PDB file of C-alpha atoms and ligand atoms in Angstrom:
ATOM      1  CA  UNK A   1       5.307  13.845 -17.656  1.00  0.00           C
ATOM      2  CA  UNK A   2       5.869  15.834 -14.247  1.00  0.00           C
ATOM      3  CA  UNK A   3       2.655  15.269 -12.146  1.00  0.00           C
ATOM      4  CA  UNK A   4       5.480  14.639  -8.842  1.00  0.00           C
ATOM      5  CA  UNK A   5       8.286  16.715 -10.384  1.00  0.00           C
ATOM      6  CA  UNK A   6      10.598  18.350  -7.352  1.00  0.00           C
ATOM      7  CA  UNK A   7       9.059  15.302  -4.958  1.00  0.00           C
ATOM      8  CA  UNK A   8      10.600  12.545  -3.391  1.00  0.00           C
ATOM      9  CA  UNK A   9       8.357   9.214  -2.941  1.00  0.00           C
ATOM     10  CA  UNK A  10       9.495   6.367  -0.418  1.00  0.00           C
ATOM     11  CA  UNK A  11       7.120   3.198  -1.422  1.00  0.00           C
ATOM     12  CA  UNK A  12       7.572   0.137   0.711  1.00  0.00           C
ATOM     13  CA  UNK A  13       6.983  -3.540  -1.259  1.00  0.00           C
ATOM     14  CA  UNK A  14       8.538  -1.465  -4.058  1.00  0.00           C
ATOM     15  CA  UNK A  15       9.890  -4.715  -5.427  1.00  0.00           C
ATOM     16  CA  UNK A  16       6.616  -6.377  -6.873  1.00  0.00           C
ATOM     17  CA  UNK A  17       3.131  -5.885  -7.762  1.00  0.00           C
ATOM     18  CA  UNK A  18       1.159  -2.350  -6.690  1.00  0.00           C
ATOM     19  CA  UNK A  19       4.825  -0.887  -5.199  1.00  0.00           C
ATOM     20  CA  UNK A  20       6.601  -1.612  -8.491  1.00  0.00           C
ATOM     21  CA  UNK A  21       4.130  -0.646 -10.691  1.00  0.00           C
ATOM     22  CA  UNK A  22       4.095   2.703  -8.176  1.00  0.00           C
ATOM     23  CA  UNK A  23       7.804   2.916  -8.063  1.00  0.00           C
ATOM     24  CA  UNK A  24       8.176   3.001 -12.146  1.00  0.00           C
ATOM     25  CA  UNK A  25       4.882   5.358 -12.664  1.00  0.00           C
ATOM     26  CA  UNK A  26       6.219   7.884  -9.954  1.00  0.00           C
ATOM     27  CA  UNK A  27       9.577   7.909 -11.030  1.00  0.00           C
ATOM     28  CA  UNK A  28       7.824   8.531 -14.811  1.00  0.00           C
ATOM     29  CA  UNK A  29       6.210  11.601 -13.566  1.00  0.00           C
ATOM     30  CA  UNK A  30       9.391  13.127 -12.233  1.00  0.00           C
ATOM     31  CA  UNK A  31       9.726  12.260  -8.702  1.00  0.00           C
ATOM     32  CA  UNK A  32      13.172  10.618  -7.095  1.00  0.00           C
ATOM     33  CA  UNK A  33      11.759   7.029  -5.487  1.00  0.00           C
ATOM     34  CA  UNK A  34      13.428   5.517  -2.772  1.00  0.00           C
ATOM     35  CA  UNK A  35      12.366   1.432  -3.337  1.00  0.00           C
ATOM     36  CA  UNK A  36      11.851  -0.270  -0.206  1.00  0.00           C
ATOM     37  CA  UNK A  37      11.610  -4.113   0.453  1.00  0.00           C
ATOM     38  CA  UNK A  38      12.560  -6.938   2.666  1.00  0.00           C
ATOM     39  CA  UNK A  39      13.570  -8.430  -0.363  1.00  0.00           C
ATOM     40  CA  UNK A  40      16.436  -6.166  -0.986  1.00  0.00           C
ATOM     41  CA  UNK A  41      17.321  -7.397  -4.253  1.00  0.00           C
ATOM     42  CA  UNK A  42      13.969  -6.764  -5.549  1.00  0.00           C
ATOM     43  CA  UNK A  43      14.283  -3.368  -4.552  1.00  0.00           C
ATOM     44  CA  UNK A  44      17.439  -3.483  -6.321  1.00  0.00           C
ATOM     45  CA  UNK A  45      15.949  -4.604  -9.466  1.00  0.00           C
ATOM     46  CA  UNK A  46      13.085  -1.900  -9.486  1.00  0.00           C
ATOM     47  CA  UNK A  47      16.011   0.732  -9.127  1.00  0.00           C
ATOM     48  CA  UNK A  48      17.766  -0.319 -11.939  1.00  0.00           C
ATOM     49  CA  UNK A  49      15.015  -0.113 -14.180  1.00  0.00           C
ATOM     50  CA  UNK A  50      14.378   3.095 -12.959  1.00  0.00           C
ATOM     51  CA  UNK A  51      17.773   4.644 -12.882  1.00  0.00           C
ATOM     52  CA  UNK A  52      19.255   7.935 -11.455  1.00  0.00           C
ATOM     53  CA  UNK A  53      16.445   8.937  -9.888  1.00  0.00           C
ATOM     54  CA  UNK A  54      15.925   5.620  -7.948  1.00  0.00           C
ATOM     55  CA  UNK A  55      17.706   4.200  -4.507  1.00  0.00           C
ATOM     56  CA  UNK A  56      16.944   0.858  -3.091  1.00  0.00           C
ATOM     57  CA  UNK A  57      16.636   0.196   0.128  1.00  0.00           C
ATOM     58  CA  UNK A  58      16.006  -3.337   2.400  1.00  0.00           C
ATOM     59  CA  UNK A  59      14.010  -2.946   5.672  1.00  0.00           C
ATOM     60  CA  UNK A  60      11.486  -4.692   7.260  1.00  0.00           C
ATOM     61  CA  UNK A  61       8.595  -2.474   7.944  1.00  0.00           C
ATOM     62  CA  UNK A  62       7.269  -4.377  11.059  1.00  0.00           C
ATOM     63  CA  UNK A  63      10.717  -3.511  12.454  1.00  0.00           C
ATOM     64  CA  UNK A  64      11.315   0.030  14.419  1.00  0.00           C
ATOM     65  CA  UNK A  65      14.794   0.620  13.579  1.00  0.00           C
ATOM     66  CA  UNK A  66      14.155  -0.199   9.769  1.00  0.00           C
ATOM     67  CA  UNK A  67      11.596   2.183   9.456  1.00  0.00           C
ATOM     68  CA  UNK A  68      13.979   4.913  11.185  1.00  0.00           C
ATOM     69  CA  UNK A  69      16.514   4.136   8.754  1.00  0.00           C
ATOM     70  CA  UNK A  70      14.490   3.894   5.537  1.00  0.00           C
ATOM     71  CA  UNK A  71      13.228   7.479   6.435  1.00  0.00           C
ATOM     72  CA  UNK A  72      16.758   8.664   7.273  1.00  0.00           C
ATOM     73  CA  UNK A  73      18.188   6.917   3.988  1.00  0.00           C
ATOM     74  CA  UNK A  74      15.406   8.435   1.978  1.00  0.00           C
ATOM     75  CA  UNK A  75      16.487  12.280   3.441  1.00  0.00           C
ATOM     76  CA  UNK A  76      20.276  11.159   2.916  1.00  0.00           C
ATOM     77  CA  UNK A  77      20.029  10.232  -0.609  1.00  0.00           C
ATOM     78  CA  UNK A  78      17.535  13.262  -1.985  1.00  0.00           C
ATOM     79  CA  UNK A  79      17.543  15.802   1.059  1.00  0.00           C
ATOM     80  CA  UNK A  80      13.380  15.795   1.831  1.00  0.00           C
ATOM     81  CA  UNK A  81      10.716  13.650   1.572  1.00  0.00           C
ATOM     82  CA  UNK A  82       7.492  14.646   0.124  1.00  0.00           C
ATOM     83  CA  UNK A  83       5.359  11.318  -0.113  1.00  0.00           C
ATOM     84  CA  UNK A  84       5.048   8.067   1.543  1.00  0.00           C
ATOM     85  CA  UNK A  85       3.165   5.049   0.023  1.00  0.00           C
ATOM     86  CA  UNK A  86       3.496   2.552   3.039  1.00  0.00           C
ATOM     87  CA  UNK A  87       2.158   0.115   0.405  1.00  0.00           C
ATOM     88  CA  UNK A  88       4.163  -2.940   1.711  1.00  0.00           C
ATOM     89  CA  UNK A  89       1.561  -6.384   3.160  1.00  0.00           C
ATOM     90  CA  UNK A  90       1.037  -9.797   3.552  1.00  0.00           C
ATOM     91  CA  UNK A  91      -1.526 -12.620   2.599  1.00  0.00           C
ATOM     92  CA  UNK A  92      -0.745 -15.506   4.873  1.00  0.00           C
ATOM     93  CA  UNK A  93      -2.263 -19.153   3.327  1.00  0.00           C
ATOM     94  CA  UNK A  94      -2.716 -19.864   6.889  1.00  0.00           C
ATOM     95  CA  UNK A  95      -4.725 -16.477   7.965  1.00  0.00           C
ATOM     96  CA  UNK A  96      -8.191 -18.093   7.734  1.00  0.00           C
ATOM     97  CA  UNK A  97     -11.371 -18.205  10.128  1.00  0.00           C
ATOM     98  CA  UNK A  98     -11.110 -16.710  13.185  1.00  0.00           C
ATOM     99  CA  UNK A  99     -11.851 -20.142  14.995  1.00  0.00           C
ATOM    100  CA  UNK A 100      -8.571 -21.630  13.003  1.00  0.00           C
ATOM    101  CA  UNK A 101      -5.936 -19.120  12.776  1.00  0.00           C
ATOM    102  CA  UNK A 102      -3.358 -19.151  15.212  1.00  0.00           C
ATOM    103  CA  UNK A 103      -1.947 -16.388  17.510  1.00  0.00           C
ATOM    104  CA  UNK A 104       1.009 -16.618  15.746  1.00  0.00           C
ATOM    105  CA  UNK A 105      -0.376 -15.593  12.290  1.00  0.00           C
ATOM    106  CA  UNK A 106      -2.522 -12.986  13.339  1.00  0.00           C
ATOM    107  CA  UNK A 107       1.125 -11.610  15.023  1.00  0.00           C
ATOM    108  CA  UNK A 108       2.611 -11.709  11.914  1.00  0.00           C
ATOM    109  CA  UNK A 109       0.151 -10.734   9.657  1.00  0.00           C
ATOM    110  CA  UNK A 110      -0.653  -7.307  12.040  1.00  0.00           C
ATOM    111  CA  UNK A 111       3.048  -6.767  12.564  1.00  0.00           C
ATOM    112  CA  UNK A 112       3.687  -6.077   9.031  1.00  0.00           C
ATOM    113  CA  UNK A 113       0.119  -4.847   7.674  1.00  0.00           C
ATOM    114  CA  UNK A 114      -0.936  -3.033  10.703  1.00  0.00           C
ATOM    115  CA  UNK A 115       2.465  -1.885  12.772  1.00  0.00           C
ATOM    116  CA  UNK A 116       4.540  -1.564   9.872  1.00  0.00           C
ATOM    117  CA  UNK A 117       1.940   1.221   8.216  1.00  0.00           C
ATOM    118  CA  UNK A 118       2.586   2.915  11.837  1.00  0.00           C
ATOM    119  CA  UNK A 119       5.891   2.746  12.006  1.00  0.00           C
ATOM    120  CA  UNK A 120       6.101   4.220   8.374  1.00  0.00           C
ATOM    121  CA  UNK A 121       3.957   7.168   9.332  1.00  0.00           C
ATOM    122  CA  UNK A 122       5.464   7.389  12.623  1.00  0.00           C
ATOM    123  CA  UNK A 123       9.101   8.209  11.182  1.00  0.00           C
ATOM    124  CA  UNK A 124       7.885   9.521   7.801  1.00  0.00           C
ATOM    125  CA  UNK A 125       5.717  12.262   9.433  1.00  0.00           C
ATOM    126  CA  UNK A 126       8.696  14.235  10.726  1.00  0.00           C
ATOM    127  CA  UNK A 127      10.080  14.201   7.774  1.00  0.00           C
ATOM    128  CA  UNK A 128       7.346  15.707   6.129  1.00  0.00           C
ATOM    129  CA  UNK A 129       7.184  18.284   8.065  1.00  0.00           C
ATOM    130  CA  UNK A 130      10.702  19.404   7.500  1.00  0.00           C
ATOM    131  CA  UNK A 131       9.883  19.287   4.516  1.00  0.00           C
ATOM    132  CA  UNK A 132       6.892  21.944   4.647  1.00  0.00           C
ATOM    133  CA  UNK A 133       4.118  19.228   4.176  1.00  0.00           C
ATOM    134  CA  UNK A 134       3.384  15.920   2.122  1.00  0.00           C
ATOM    135  CA  UNK A 135       1.443  13.247   1.460  1.00  0.00           C
ATOM    136  CA  UNK A 136       0.752  10.009   2.961  1.00  0.00           C
ATOM    137  CA  UNK A 137      -0.673   7.310   1.268  1.00  0.00           C
ATOM    138  CA  UNK A 138      -1.507   3.809   3.141  1.00  0.00           C
ATOM    139  CA  UNK A 139      -2.553   0.581   1.514  1.00  0.00           C
ATOM    140  CA  UNK A 140      -5.634  -0.820   3.321  1.00  0.00           C
ATOM    141  CA  UNK A 141      -8.239  -2.560   0.819  1.00  0.00           C
ATOM    142  CA  UNK A 142     -11.793  -3.212   0.268  1.00  0.00           C
ATOM    143  CA  UNK A 143     -11.816  -5.730   2.699  1.00  0.00           C
ATOM    144  CA  UNK A 144     -11.561  -2.972   5.241  1.00  0.00           C
ATOM    145  CA  UNK A 145     -14.987  -2.272   4.951  1.00  0.00           C
ATOM    146  CA  UNK A 146     -16.885  -5.601   3.924  1.00  0.00           C
ATOM    147  CA  UNK A 147     -17.086  -9.241   5.040  1.00  0.00           C
ATOM    148  CA  UNK A 148     -16.376 -11.953   2.970  1.00  0.00           C
ATOM    149  CA  UNK A 149     -16.975 -15.527   3.689  1.00  0.00           C
ATOM    150  CA  UNK A 150     -14.185 -16.640   2.361  1.00  0.00           C
ATOM    151  CA  UNK A 151     -12.442 -15.008   5.638  1.00  0.00           C
ATOM    152  CA  UNK A 152      -8.981 -14.019   6.287  1.00  0.00           C
ATOM    153  CA  UNK A 153      -9.488 -12.378   9.898  1.00  0.00           C
ATOM    154  CA  UNK A 154      -6.056 -11.064  10.493  1.00  0.00           C
ATOM    155  CA  UNK A 155      -5.443  -9.577   6.778  1.00  0.00           C
ATOM    156  CA  UNK A 156      -8.993  -8.177   7.329  1.00  0.00           C
ATOM    157  CA  UNK A 157      -8.550  -7.058  10.658  1.00  0.00           C
ATOM    158  CA  UNK A 158      -4.967  -5.017   9.640  1.00  0.00           C
ATOM    159  CA  UNK A 159      -6.518  -3.418   6.926  1.00  0.00           C
ATOM    160  CA  UNK A 160      -9.297  -2.326   8.940  1.00  0.00           C
ATOM    161  CA  UNK A 161      -6.950  -0.804  11.522  1.00  0.00           C
ATOM    162  CA  UNK A 162      -4.970   0.989   8.736  1.00  0.00           C
ATOM    163  CA  UNK A 163      -8.437   2.542   7.322  1.00  0.00           C
ATOM    164  CA  UNK A 164      -9.133   3.634  11.235  1.00  0.00           C
ATOM    165  CA  UNK A 165      -5.558   5.034  11.717  1.00  0.00           C
ATOM    166  CA  UNK A 166      -5.212   6.902   8.249  1.00  0.00           C
ATOM    167  CA  UNK A 167      -8.287   8.793   9.189  1.00  0.00           C
ATOM    168  CA  UNK A 168      -7.058   9.722  12.712  1.00  0.00           C
ATOM    169  CA  UNK A 169      -3.590  11.272  11.016  1.00  0.00           C
ATOM    170  CA  UNK A 170      -5.322  12.974   8.231  1.00  0.00           C
ATOM    171  CA  UNK A 171      -7.538  15.070  11.085  1.00  0.00           C
ATOM    172  CA  UNK A 172      -4.539  15.276  13.482  1.00  0.00           C
ATOM    173  CA  UNK A 173      -2.079  16.222  10.528  1.00  0.00           C
ATOM    174  CA  UNK A 174      -4.415  18.734   8.622  1.00  0.00           C
ATOM    175  CA  UNK A 175      -3.259  21.978   9.615  1.00  0.00           C
ATOM    176  CA  UNK A 176       0.043  21.564   9.247  1.00  0.00           C
ATOM    177  CA  UNK A 177      -0.162  20.666   5.359  1.00  0.00           C
ATOM    178  CA  UNK A 178       0.133  17.072   5.612  1.00  0.00           C
ATOM    179  CA  UNK A 179      -2.493  14.813   4.058  1.00  0.00           C
ATOM    180  CA  UNK A 180      -3.257  11.106   4.308  1.00  0.00           C
ATOM    181  CA  UNK A 181      -5.651   8.659   2.833  1.00  0.00           C
ATOM    182  CA  UNK A 182      -5.918   4.995   2.974  1.00  0.00           C
ATOM    183  CA  UNK A 183      -5.934   3.532  -0.830  1.00  0.00           C
ATOM    184  CA  UNK A 184      -8.422   0.508  -0.596  1.00  0.00           C
ATOM    185  CA  UNK A 185      -7.816  -1.979  -3.719  1.00  0.00           C
ATOM    186  CA  UNK A 186     -10.093  -4.633  -4.670  1.00  0.00           C
ATOM    187  CA  UNK A 187      -8.527  -7.871  -5.848  1.00  0.00           C
ATOM    188  CA  UNK A 188      -5.272  -7.140  -7.823  1.00  0.00           C
ATOM    189  CA  UNK A 189      -3.574  -9.793  -9.889  1.00  0.00           C
ATOM    190  CA  UNK A 190      -0.114  -9.623  -8.647  1.00  0.00           C
ATOM    191  CA  UNK A 191       2.338 -12.265  -6.747  1.00  0.00           C
ATOM    192  CA  UNK A 192       0.412 -11.724  -3.403  1.00  0.00           C
ATOM    193  CA  UNK A 193      -2.748 -13.403  -5.071  1.00  0.00           C
ATOM    194  CA  UNK A 194      -0.921 -15.374  -7.326  1.00  0.00           C
ATOM    195  CA  UNK A 195      -1.323 -18.691  -5.720  1.00  0.00           C
ATOM    196  CA  UNK A 196      -5.184 -18.249  -4.545  1.00  0.00           C
ATOM    197  CA  UNK A 197      -6.156 -16.902  -8.151  1.00  0.00           C
ATOM    198  CA  UNK A 198      -4.409 -20.028  -9.683  1.00  0.00           C
ATOM    199  CA  UNK A 199      -7.304 -22.087  -8.528  1.00  0.00           C
ATOM    200  CA  UNK A 200     -10.075 -22.026 -10.659  1.00  0.00           C
ATOM    201  CA  UNK A 201     -13.073 -21.992  -8.245  1.00  0.00           C
ATOM    202  CA  UNK A 202     -11.169 -19.923  -5.752  1.00  0.00           C
ATOM    203  CA  UNK A 203     -10.687 -17.166  -8.913  1.00  0.00           C
ATOM    204  CA  UNK A 204     -14.355 -17.613  -9.993  1.00  0.00           C
ATOM    205  CA  UNK A 205     -15.671 -17.263  -6.039  1.00  0.00           C
ATOM    206  CA  UNK A 206     -14.405 -14.050  -6.323  1.00  0.00           C
ATOM    207  CA  UNK A 207     -14.662 -12.756  -9.995  1.00  0.00           C
ATOM    208  CA  UNK A 208     -18.374 -13.222  -9.425  1.00  0.00           C
ATOM    209  CA  UNK A 209     -18.696 -10.407  -6.976  1.00  0.00           C
ATOM    210  CA  UNK A 210     -16.607  -8.111  -9.350  1.00  0.00           C
ATOM    211  CA  UNK A 211     -19.045  -5.851 -11.574  1.00  0.00           C
ATOM    212  CA  UNK A 212     -16.302  -5.200 -14.017  1.00  0.00           C
ATOM    213  CA  UNK A 213     -16.020  -9.276 -13.977  1.00  0.00           C
ATOM    214  CA  UNK A 214     -12.590  -9.021 -14.110  1.00  0.00           C
ATOM    215  CA  UNK A 215      -9.622  -8.314 -11.197  1.00  0.00           C
ATOM    216  CA  UNK A 216      -7.662  -4.914 -11.186  1.00  0.00           C
ATOM    217  CA  UNK A 217      -3.880  -4.714 -12.914  1.00  0.00           C
ATOM    218  CA  UNK A 218      -0.953  -3.505 -10.606  1.00  0.00           C
ATOM    219  CA  UNK A 219      -0.659  -0.506 -12.596  1.00  0.00           C
ATOM    220  CA  UNK A 220      -4.420   0.636 -12.444  1.00  0.00           C
ATOM    221  CA  UNK A 221      -3.979   1.141  -8.615  1.00  0.00           C
ATOM    222  CA  UNK A 222      -0.960   2.879  -9.249  1.00  0.00           C
ATOM    223  CA  UNK A 223      -2.651   5.824 -11.117  1.00  0.00           C
ATOM    224  CA  UNK A 224      -4.699   5.947  -7.810  1.00  0.00           C
ATOM    225  CA  UNK A 225      -1.186   6.382  -5.629  1.00  0.00           C
ATOM    226  CA  UNK A 226      -0.255   9.032  -7.949  1.00  0.00           C
ATOM    227  CA  UNK A 227      -3.229  11.370  -8.097  1.00  0.00           C
ATOM    228  CA  UNK A 228      -2.931  10.610  -4.353  1.00  0.00           C
ATOM    229  CA  UNK A 229       0.997  11.428  -4.242  1.00  0.00           C
ATOM    230  CA  UNK A 230       0.458  14.754  -6.295  1.00  0.00           C
ATOM    231  CA  UNK A 231      -0.782  18.172  -5.797  1.00  0.00           C
ATOM    232  CA  UNK A 232      -3.896  17.154  -8.122  1.00  0.00           C
ATOM    233  CA  UNK A 233      -5.292  15.451  -4.960  1.00  0.00           C
ATOM    234  CA  UNK A 234      -4.493  18.727  -2.675  1.00  0.00           C
ATOM    235  CA  UNK A 235      -7.801  18.604  -0.899  1.00  0.00           C
ATOM    236  CA  UNK A 236      -8.368  15.042  -0.452  1.00  0.00           C
ATOM    237  CA  UNK A 237      -7.316  13.527   2.902  1.00  0.00           C
ATOM    238  CA  UNK A 238      -8.902  11.003   4.915  1.00  0.00           C
ATOM    239  CA  UNK A 239     -10.590   9.436   2.593  1.00  0.00           C
ATOM    240  CA  UNK A 240     -11.489   5.667   1.894  1.00  0.00           C
ATOM    241  CA  UNK A 241      -9.958   5.709  -1.640  1.00  0.00           C
ATOM    242  CA  UNK A 242     -11.393   2.896  -3.149  1.00  0.00           C
ATOM    243  CA  UNK A 243     -10.280   1.199  -6.497  1.00  0.00           C
ATOM    244  CA  UNK A 244     -12.383  -1.609  -6.932  1.00  0.00           C
ATOM    245  CA  UNK A 245     -14.112  -2.178  -9.756  1.00  0.00           C
ATOM    246  CA  UNK A 246     -17.671  -1.323  -8.319  1.00  0.00           C
ATOM    247  CA  UNK A 247     -17.475  -4.483  -5.512  1.00  0.00           C
ATOM    248  CA  UNK A 248     -18.104  -2.257  -2.926  1.00  0.00           C
ATOM    249  CA  UNK A 249     -21.289  -0.773  -4.881  1.00  0.00           C
ATOM    250  CA  UNK A 250     -22.511  -4.118  -5.939  1.00  0.00           C
ATOM    251  CA  UNK A 251     -25.960  -6.236  -4.598  1.00  0.00           C
ATOM    252  CA  UNK A 252     -26.402  -7.839  -7.413  1.00  0.00           C
ATOM    253  CA  UNK A 253     -23.684  -7.899 -10.001  1.00  0.00           C
ATOM    254  CA  UNK A 254     -24.211  -7.990 -14.131  1.00  0.00           C
ATOM    255  CA  UNK A 255     -24.816 -11.798 -15.541  1.00  0.00           C
TER     256      UNK A 255
HETATM  257  P1  NAD B   4       3.254  -8.439  -3.293  1.00  0.00           P
HETATM  258  O1  NAD B   4       3.449  -9.555  -3.094  1.00  0.00           O
HETATM  259  O2  NAD B   4       3.119  -8.317  -4.914  1.00  0.00           O
HETATM  260  O3  NAD B   4       4.292  -7.323  -3.299  1.00  0.00           O
HETATM  261  C1  NAD B   4       4.238  -6.883  -1.677  1.00  0.00           C
HETATM  262  C2  NAD B   4       5.559  -6.260  -1.450  1.00  0.00           C
HETATM  263  O4  NAD B   4       6.245  -6.252  -0.193  1.00  0.00           O
HETATM  264  C3  NAD B   4       6.999  -7.785  -1.671  1.00  0.00           C
HETATM  265  O5  NAD B   4       7.952  -7.220  -2.561  1.00  0.00           O
HETATM  266  C4  NAD B   4       7.545  -8.071  -0.477  1.00  0.00           C
HETATM  267  O6  NAD B   4       8.262  -8.364  -0.352  1.00  0.00           O
HETATM  268  C5  NAD B   4       6.903  -6.876   0.123  1.00  0.00           C
HETATM  269  N1  NAD B   4       7.043  -6.658   1.606  1.00  0.00           N
HETATM  270  C6  NAD B   4       6.454  -7.861   2.458  1.00  0.00           C
HETATM  271  N2  NAD B   4       6.553  -8.121   3.950  1.00  0.00           N
HETATM  272  C7  NAD B   4       7.646  -6.778   3.806  1.00  0.00           C
HETATM  273  C8  NAD B   4       8.135  -6.032   4.987  1.00  0.00           C
HETATM  274  N3  NAD B   4       7.970  -6.756   6.671  1.00  0.00           N
HETATM  275  N4  NAD B   4       8.986  -5.146   4.750  1.00  0.00           N
HETATM  276  C9  NAD B   4       9.200  -4.756   3.802  1.00  0.00           C
HETATM  277  N5  NAD B   4       8.392  -5.121   2.354  1.00  0.00           N
HETATM  278  C10 NAD B   4       7.729  -6.436   2.747  1.00  0.00           C
HETATM  279  O7  NAD B   4       1.922  -7.641  -3.020  1.00  0.00           O
HETATM  280  P2  NAD B   4       0.653  -6.425  -3.781  1.00  0.00           P
HETATM  281  O8  NAD B   4      -0.825  -7.199  -3.845  1.00  0.00           O
HETATM  282  O9  NAD B   4       1.747  -6.057  -4.738  1.00  0.00           O
HETATM  283  O10 NAD B   4       0.301  -6.222  -2.379  1.00  0.00           O
HETATM  284  C11 NAD B   4       0.951  -4.435  -2.143  1.00  0.00           C
HETATM  285  C12 NAD B   4      -0.433  -4.299  -0.939  1.00  0.00           C
HETATM  286  O11 NAD B   4      -1.868  -3.928  -1.773  1.00  0.00           O
HETATM  287  C13 NAD B   4      -0.341  -4.947   0.289  1.00  0.00           C
HETATM  288  O12 NAD B   4      -0.413  -3.956   1.669  1.00  0.00           O
HETATM  289  C14 NAD B   4      -1.611  -5.655   0.102  1.00  0.00           C
HETATM  290  O13 NAD B   4      -2.187  -6.104   0.878  1.00  0.00           O
HETATM  291  C15 NAD B   4      -2.473  -4.370  -0.751  1.00  0.00           C
HETATM  292  N6  NAD B   4      -3.855  -5.144  -1.585  1.00  0.00           N
HETATM  293  C16 NAD B   4      -3.271  -5.890  -2.269  1.00  0.00           C
HETATM  294  C17 NAD B   4      -4.393  -6.633  -2.935  1.00  0.00           C
HETATM  295  C18 NAD B   4      -4.379  -7.662  -4.519  1.00  0.00           C
HETATM  296  O14 NAD B   4      -5.523  -8.089  -4.750  1.00  0.00           O
HETATM  297  N7  NAD B   4      -3.307  -7.769  -4.658  1.00  0.00           N
HETATM  298  C19 NAD B   4      -5.872  -6.153  -2.985  1.00  0.00           C
HETATM  299  C20 NAD B   4      -6.033  -4.936  -1.763  1.00  0.00           C
HETATM  300  C21 NAD B   4      -4.889  -4.818  -0.876  1.00  0.00           C
END
């Protein structure tokens, strides 16, 4: 399996969920992987599972110094950077309706989900240019393009920002051989949504809107990230890359 042979990929949030599944898959496809997570021990566990072609790095993506250091670490470890997957994100239980979400929760979510992606791009792009080009994958969400009556205002706003920012990066760097795509998953069974989905009523409230009638698995999102990371997607840039079980295509879902 060599779809990512000779590529170095940095994946944030690599200690859990979509990020972890992507680290394992990218490594199986021949990439050297830098696993970044706020919880360093989880990044180390993912890297251990991969073996010699992975390195772990503890970083808070919302902190400028950490973002700079993680990219420097990738270049120092493996000599170059070809792919950055800005995947780390949070979903806060107190992130709710616009009328009762505190400014502090807003700041926290925007700092990680939006500023974190900005900083990842800011420091990765010069490294990608040094490597002759590369692929940026920024995790947004289907909520970047659809409203929900079960609100999470800061999360939704952060993902809308990621989508718009990614388009602009794609256009600005198109002639420099850098592609940038926003990966927009539907709901995925990962620790991020574990609490929400453990409540049968809240689970059903969401399930009813998914034509496929099930949530995604992290590996299904990782497969899409793999395509965007590889040269198979060489003419794909600036997209809203939906992997959502047809949620955004639906008006009425099947019984
Ligand atoms: P997860 O909670 O399983 O994993 C997220 C990882 O990010 C964790 O390991 C966490 O420690 C890390 N992280 C959190 N804050 C960080 C920070 N400041 N710096 C570095 N690492 C940090 O979540 P997941 O479901 O795998 O989500 C990954 C991405 O996918 C997120 O951006 C999320 O918003 C997005 N997403 C998830 C779903 C879903 O339903 N699970 C749907 C759409 C989009």
